[in-house]
Amino acid sequence: MSVSRRTVLASAAGVATACAATEQTAQAADHPASVTAVRVLRDAADYAVGKLAAVGPGVSAFPVGTKFEKWVYSQNGDWVGGFWPGTLWMAYLHSGDDAFRTLALDAAGRLAPRRYDTTTHDLGFLFSPSWVTAWRLTGDDKWRTGAVQAADSLLRRYNPRGHFIRAWGALNDPHNAGRIIIDTMMNLDLLAFASRQTGDEKYLRAAVDHANTAQRVFPRADGSTPHAFDLDPDTGAPVGPATVQGYSSSSCWSRGQAWGIYGFTTIYRRTGERQFLATAGRLADFALGALSGDWIPVWDYRAPQQPHDIKDASAGAIMACGLLDLSAATGRRHYREAALRLLVALSQTCLTRKSSRAEAVVARCTRNRPAEDGIEISLPYADYYLLEGILRVLEPQEVDRAIDLSTVPA
């Protein structure tokens, strides 16, 4: 796909865009959630806000996971630093309490040094839910400028010979020089944001190049995906699938599948290229077919003990957000119904309600099963995406204020 300067400038100026928040509001009116589902989701959101109000004032670093139900912290945010301020922003939207706004801005500010970090592809995870949202909700240009600076750092990881964004390793490190991972699909929107803000198509062009490469190598015939894929860094020629967090290179890590559903739908919304929407649909159809009756994803859909293996609630929360987007983009009601079932299941069976010790909102998450790291714990992105998903159902126009649900015309 070639992205014209006219398209980028039009998008940057806010011209000729259709608001997906409006589409989602209309769709919700046509296909409203049941009274029971609304009650369950509102109660879960209220629980999350209460938990954040109790825990938030004592948090001075970035939660990365729990140990014995208490947050463990990173000072620089690791790859998850954006989710803590992002969760606080969601709490602010739901409650209207300015205390959450203050906490969110303070937490986002502590990520400032990471704007110049060229050693990671995770700058979208770091700066989209924190700095981009801060700019959208406050109008303070320092957040917009900083997010564009982060996009500049991410752009340095783009390999123009292979047409991909390198996942891991320093820029001058030959190890993993050709490795891409499905997670990167979620970092592309920071590049799309930078093109809209600057009018420079180079960011979006790199994002589209990577998405095209990912679309070529990740989806299998049945719609499943591996966690990682190795390419020749000089030519982009495929070497083969790989994994770090999945059971094997031929399995399907559930959180990675969820990143793919959400990420391919988002790049469709920024480009209007229906091939990306079709890919998101294929990934969604596989994941929905792999769910067990409790609607909580196992950590890997092809691990030997599934569907009776350990769960990863974070995969369900991410997947629900992607399915809501996918339903709005395709008009297919069953994706929205599936998202509601996921959110209700998470709200009924995965919250930390029964523990007076717990500092997080969502339990039953798994960080890295092969490394035996973080099995059945809480994770900051589970809290974030659960709240995002719930508010997409209950208050889509408020969510659009924070994360931009707009779609360019096809």
CSV table of C-alpha atoms in Angstrom, one decimal, residues 41-274:
chain,number,residue,atom,x,y,z
A,41,LEU,CA,-19.8,-4.3,33.9
A,42,ARG,CA,-20.7,-1.1,35.8
A,43,ASP,CA,-20.2,-2.9,39.1
A,44,ALA,CA,-16.8,-4.1,37.9
A,45,ALA,CA,-15.8,-0.6,36.8
A,46,ASP,CA,-16.9,0.8,40.1
A,47,TYR,CA,-14.9,-1.9,41.9
A,48,ALA,CA,-11.8,-1.0,39.8
A,49,VAL,CA,-12.2,2.7,40.6
A,50,GLY,CA,-12.5,2.0,44.3
A,51,LYS,CA,-9.4,-0.2,44.2
A,52,LEU,CA,-7.4,2.4,42.3
A,53,ALA,CA,-8.5,5.1,44.7
A,54,ALA,CA,-7.3,3.1,47.6
A,55,VAL,CA,-4.0,2.0,46.1
A,56,GLY,CA,-3.1,4.8,43.7
A,57,PRO,CA,-1.9,7.5,46.1
A,58,GLY,CA,0.8,5.1,47.4
A,59,VAL,CA,2.2,4.1,44.0
A,60,SER,CA,5.4,6.0,43.1
A,61,ALA,CA,6.8,3.7,40.4
A,62,PHE,CA,5.3,1.5,37.6
A,63,PRO,CA,3.5,-1.8,38.5
A,64,VAL,CA,4.8,-4.7,36.4
A,65,GLY,CA,3.0,-7.6,38.2
A,66,THR,CA,2.1,-8.9,41.6
A,67,LYS,CA,3.8,-11.1,44.2
A,68,PHE,CA,1.6,-12.3,47.0
A,69,GLU,CA,-1.0,-10.0,45.6
A,70,LYS,CA,1.1,-6.8,46.0
A,71,TRP,CA,2.4,-4.8,43.1
A,72,VAL,CA,6.1,-5.3,42.2
A,73,TYR,CA,7.5,-2.1,40.6
A,74,SER,CA,9.9,-0.9,37.9
A,75,GLN,CA,11.4,2.5,38.2
A,76,ASN,CA,11.7,3.1,34.5
A,77,GLY,CA,8.5,1.3,33.4
A,78,ASP,CA,10.0,-1.7,31.7
A,79,TRP,CA,7.7,-2.3,28.7
A,80,VAL,CA,4.4,-1.8,30.7
A,81,GLY,CA,4.9,1.7,32.2
A,82,GLY,CA,2.2,3.2,30.1
A,83,PHE,CA,-0.5,1.0,31.5
A,84,TRP,CA,-0.5,2.5,35.0
A,85,PRO,CA,-1.2,6.1,33.9
A,86,GLY,CA,-3.6,4.6,31.2
A,87,THR,CA,-5.6,2.8,33.9
A,88,LEU,CA,-5.8,6.0,36.0
A,89,TRP,CA,-7.1,7.8,32.9
A,90,MET,CA,-9.8,5.2,32.5
A,91,ALA,CA,-10.7,5.6,36.2
A,92,TYR,CA,-10.9,9.4,35.7
A,93,LEU,CA,-13.2,9.0,32.7
A,94,HIS,CA,-15.5,6.7,34.6
A,95,SER,CA,-15.6,8.6,37.9
A,96,GLY,CA,-14.9,12.2,37.0
A,97,ASP,CA,-12.6,12.4,40.0
A,98,ASP,CA,-9.8,14.9,39.4
A,99,ALA,CA,-7.6,12.9,41.8
A,100,PHE,CA,-7.1,10.3,39.1
A,101,ARG,CA,-6.2,13.0,36.6
A,102,THR,CA,-3.5,14.3,38.9
A,103,LEU,CA,-2.1,10.8,39.5
A,104,ALA,CA,-2.2,10.0,35.8
A,105,LEU,CA,-0.3,13.1,34.8
A,106,ASP,CA,2.3,12.5,37.6
A,107,ALA,CA,2.8,8.9,36.5
A,108,ALA,CA,3.0,9.8,32.8
A,109,GLY,CA,5.7,12.5,33.5
A,110,ARG,CA,8.0,9.9,35.0
A,111,LEU,CA,8.2,8.2,31.6
A,112,ALA,CA,9.8,11.2,30.1
A,113,PRO,CA,13.3,9.7,29.7
A,114,ARG,CA,11.9,6.8,27.7
A,115,ARG,CA,11.0,9.1,24.8
A,116,TYR,CA,14.5,8.6,23.5
A,117,ASP,CA,14.8,4.9,24.1
A,118,THR,CA,15.8,3.2,20.8
A,119,THR,CA,16.4,-0.2,22.4
A,120,THR,CA,12.7,-1.4,22.4
A,121,HIS,CA,9.7,-1.6,20.1
A,122,ASP,CA,7.4,-1.1,23.0
A,123,LEU,CA,7.2,2.7,22.8
A,124,GLY,CA,3.6,2.5,21.7
A,125,PHE,CA,2.7,0.5,24.8
A,126,LEU,CA,4.6,3.1,26.9
A,127,PHE,CA,3.3,6.3,25.3
A,128,SER,CA,-0.1,5.7,23.7
A,129,PRO,CA,-2.1,5.1,26.9
A,130,SER,CA,-0.1,7.7,28.8
A,131,TRP,CA,1.2,10.7,26.8
A,132,VAL,CA,-1.2,10.5,23.8
A,133,THR,CA,-4.1,10.2,26.2
A,134,ALA,CA,-2.8,13.0,28.4
A,135,TRP,CA,-2.7,15.3,25.3
A,136,ARG,CA,-6.1,14.3,24.2
A,137,LEU,CA,-7.6,15.0,27.6
A,138,THR,CA,-5.7,18.1,28.6
A,139,GLY,CA,-4.7,19.8,25.4
A,140,ASP,CA,-1.2,20.4,26.8
A,141,ASP,CA,1.1,20.3,23.8
A,142,LYS,CA,4.1,18.9,25.8
A,143,TRP,CA,2.4,15.5,25.8
A,144,ARG,CA,1.8,15.6,22.0
A,145,THR,CA,5.4,16.7,21.4
A,146,GLY,CA,6.8,14.0,23.6
A,147,ALA,CA,4.7,11.3,22.0
A,148,VAL,CA,6.0,12.3,18.6
A,149,GLN,CA,9.6,12.2,20.0
A,150,ALA,CA,8.8,8.6,21.1
A,151,ALA,CA,7.6,7.8,17.6
A,152,ASP,CA,10.9,9.1,16.2
A,153,SER,CA,12.7,6.7,18.5
A,154,LEU,CA,10.5,3.8,17.4
A,155,LEU,CA,11.0,4.7,13.8
A,156,ARG,CA,14.7,4.2,14.2
A,157,ARG,CA,14.0,0.5,14.7
A,158,TYR,CA,12.4,0.2,11.2
A,159,ASN,CA,14.4,-1.9,8.8
A,160,PRO,CA,13.8,-0.5,5.3
A,161,ARG,CA,15.5,-3.5,3.6
A,162,GLY,CA,13.3,-6.1,5.4
A,163,HIS,CA,10.2,-3.9,5.7
A,164,PHE,CA,9.7,-4.5,9.4
A,165,ILE,CA,10.2,-3.0,12.9
A,166,ARG,CA,12.8,-5.0,14.9
A,167,ALA,CA,11.4,-6.3,18.2
A,168,TRP,CA,14.4,-6.8,20.4
A,169,GLY,CA,18.0,-5.8,20.9
A,170,ALA,CA,20.1,-2.7,20.5
A,171,LEU,CA,20.2,-1.2,17.0
A,172,ASN,CA,23.9,-2.3,16.5
A,173,ASP,CA,23.4,-5.8,18.0
A,174,PRO,CA,23.2,-8.5,15.3
A,175,HIS,CA,21.5,-10.9,17.7
A,176,ASN,CA,17.7,-11.0,17.0
A,177,ALA,CA,18.3,-8.5,14.2
A,178,GLY,CA,15.6,-10.1,12.1
A,179,ARG,CA,13.1,-11.1,14.8
A,180,ILE,CA,9.6,-9.6,14.8
A,181,ILE,CA,6.8,-10.4,17.3
A,182,ILE,CA,3.1,-10.2,17.1
A,183,ASP,CA,3.0,-7.7,20.0
A,184,THR,CA,4.5,-5.0,17.7
A,185,MET,CA,1.1,-4.6,16.0
A,186,MET,CA,0.0,-2.7,19.1
A,187,ASN,CA,2.9,-0.3,18.8
A,188,LEU,CA,2.1,0.8,15.3
A,189,ASP,CA,-0.6,3.3,16.3
A,190,LEU,CA,2.0,5.6,17.9
A,191,LEU,CA,3.5,5.9,14.4
A,192,ALA,CA,0.1,6.6,12.9
A,193,PHE,CA,-0.4,9.3,15.5
A,194,ALA,CA,2.9,11.0,14.6
A,195,SER,CA,1.9,11.1,11.0
A,196,ARG,CA,-1.4,12.7,11.8
A,197,GLN,CA,0.3,15.3,14.1
A,198,THR,CA,3.2,16.2,11.8
A,199,GLY,CA,1.8,15.6,8.3
A,200,ASP,CA,4.8,13.5,7.6
A,201,GLU,CA,3.9,10.2,6.0
A,202,LYS,CA,7.2,8.5,6.9
A,203,TYR,CA,5.8,7.2,10.2
A,204,LEU,CA,2.6,5.7,8.8
A,205,ARG,CA,4.5,4.3,5.8
A,206,ALA,CA,6.8,2.4,8.2
A,207,ALA,CA,3.8,1.2,10.2
A,208,VAL,CA,2.0,-0.1,7.1
A,209,ASP,CA,5.2,-1.8,5.8
A,210,HIS,CA,5.5,-3.6,9.1
A,211,ALA,CA,1.8,-4.6,9.1
A,212,ASN,CA,2.1,-5.9,5.6
A,213,THR,CA,5.1,-8.0,6.6
A,214,ALA,CA,3.4,-9.3,9.7
A,215,GLN,CA,0.3,-10.1,7.7
A,216,ARG,CA,2.4,-12.1,5.3
A,217,VAL,CA,4.2,-14.2,7.8
A,218,PHE,CA,2.2,-14.5,11.0
A,219,PRO,CA,-1.3,-15.9,10.2
A,220,ARG,CA,-1.5,-19.6,9.5
A,221,ALA,CA,-4.2,-21.1,7.3
A,222,ASP,CA,-6.5,-21.6,10.2
A,223,GLY,CA,-6.0,-18.0,11.6
A,224,SER,CA,-3.7,-18.9,14.5
A,225,THR,CA,-0.4,-17.1,14.9
A,226,PRO,CA,3.0,-17.9,16.5
A,227,HIS,CA,4.5,-15.4,19.0
A,228,ALA,CA,7.6,-14.6,16.9
A,229,PHE,CA,8.9,-14.8,13.4
A,230,ASP,CA,12.5,-14.6,12.1
A,231,LEU,CA,13.4,-12.8,8.9
A,232,ASP,CA,16.6,-12.2,7.0
A,233,PRO,CA,17.4,-8.7,8.2
A,234,ASP,CA,19.1,-7.9,4.9
A,235,THR,CA,16.2,-8.9,2.6
A,236,GLY,CA,13.1,-9.6,4.7
A,237,ALA,CA,13.0,-13.2,3.4
A,238,PRO,CA,11.2,-15.5,5.8
A,239,VAL,CA,13.3,-17.8,8.0
A,240,GLY,CA,10.6,-19.3,10.1
A,241,PRO,CA,8.3,-19.0,13.2
A,242,ALA,CA,9.6,-18.9,16.7
A,243,THR,CA,8.4,-18.3,20.2
A,244,VAL,CA,9.5,-17.0,23.6
A,245,GLN,CA,6.2,-16.9,25.5
A,246,GLY,CA,4.2,-19.5,23.6
A,247,TYR,CA,4.3,-23.3,24.1
A,248,SER,CA,6.1,-23.8,20.8
A,249,SER,CA,6.7,-22.2,17.4
A,250,SER,CA,3.7,-24.1,16.1
A,251,SER,CA,1.4,-23.2,19.0
A,252,CYS,CA,-0.8,-20.1,19.6
A,253,TRP,CA,0.0,-17.9,22.6
A,254,SER,CA,-3.4,-16.4,23.5
A,255,ARG,CA,-2.2,-13.0,24.5
A,256,GLY,CA,-0.3,-12.7,21.2
A,257,GLN,CA,-3.4,-13.7,19.3
A,258,ALA,CA,-5.2,-10.9,21.1
A,259,TRP,CA,-2.5,-8.3,20.3
A,260,GLY,CA,-3.0,-9.4,16.6
A,261,ILE,CA,-6.8,-9.0,16.6
A,262,TYR,CA,-6.6,-5.5,18.2
A,263,GLY,CA,-3.5,-4.4,16.3
A,264,PHE,CA,-4.7,-5.4,12.8
A,265,THR,CA,-8.1,-3.8,13.4
A,266,THR,CA,-6.3,-0.6,14.5
A,267,ILE,CA,-4.1,-0.3,11.5
A,268,TYR,CA,-7.2,-0.8,9.3
A,269,ARG,CA,-8.8,2.1,11.1
A,270,ARG,CA,-5.8,4.3,10.4
A,271,THR,CA,-5.5,3.3,6.7
A,272,GLY,CA,-8.9,2.1,5.5
A,273,GLU,CA,-7.1,-0.9,4.0
A,274,ARG,CA,-9.6,-3.8,4.2
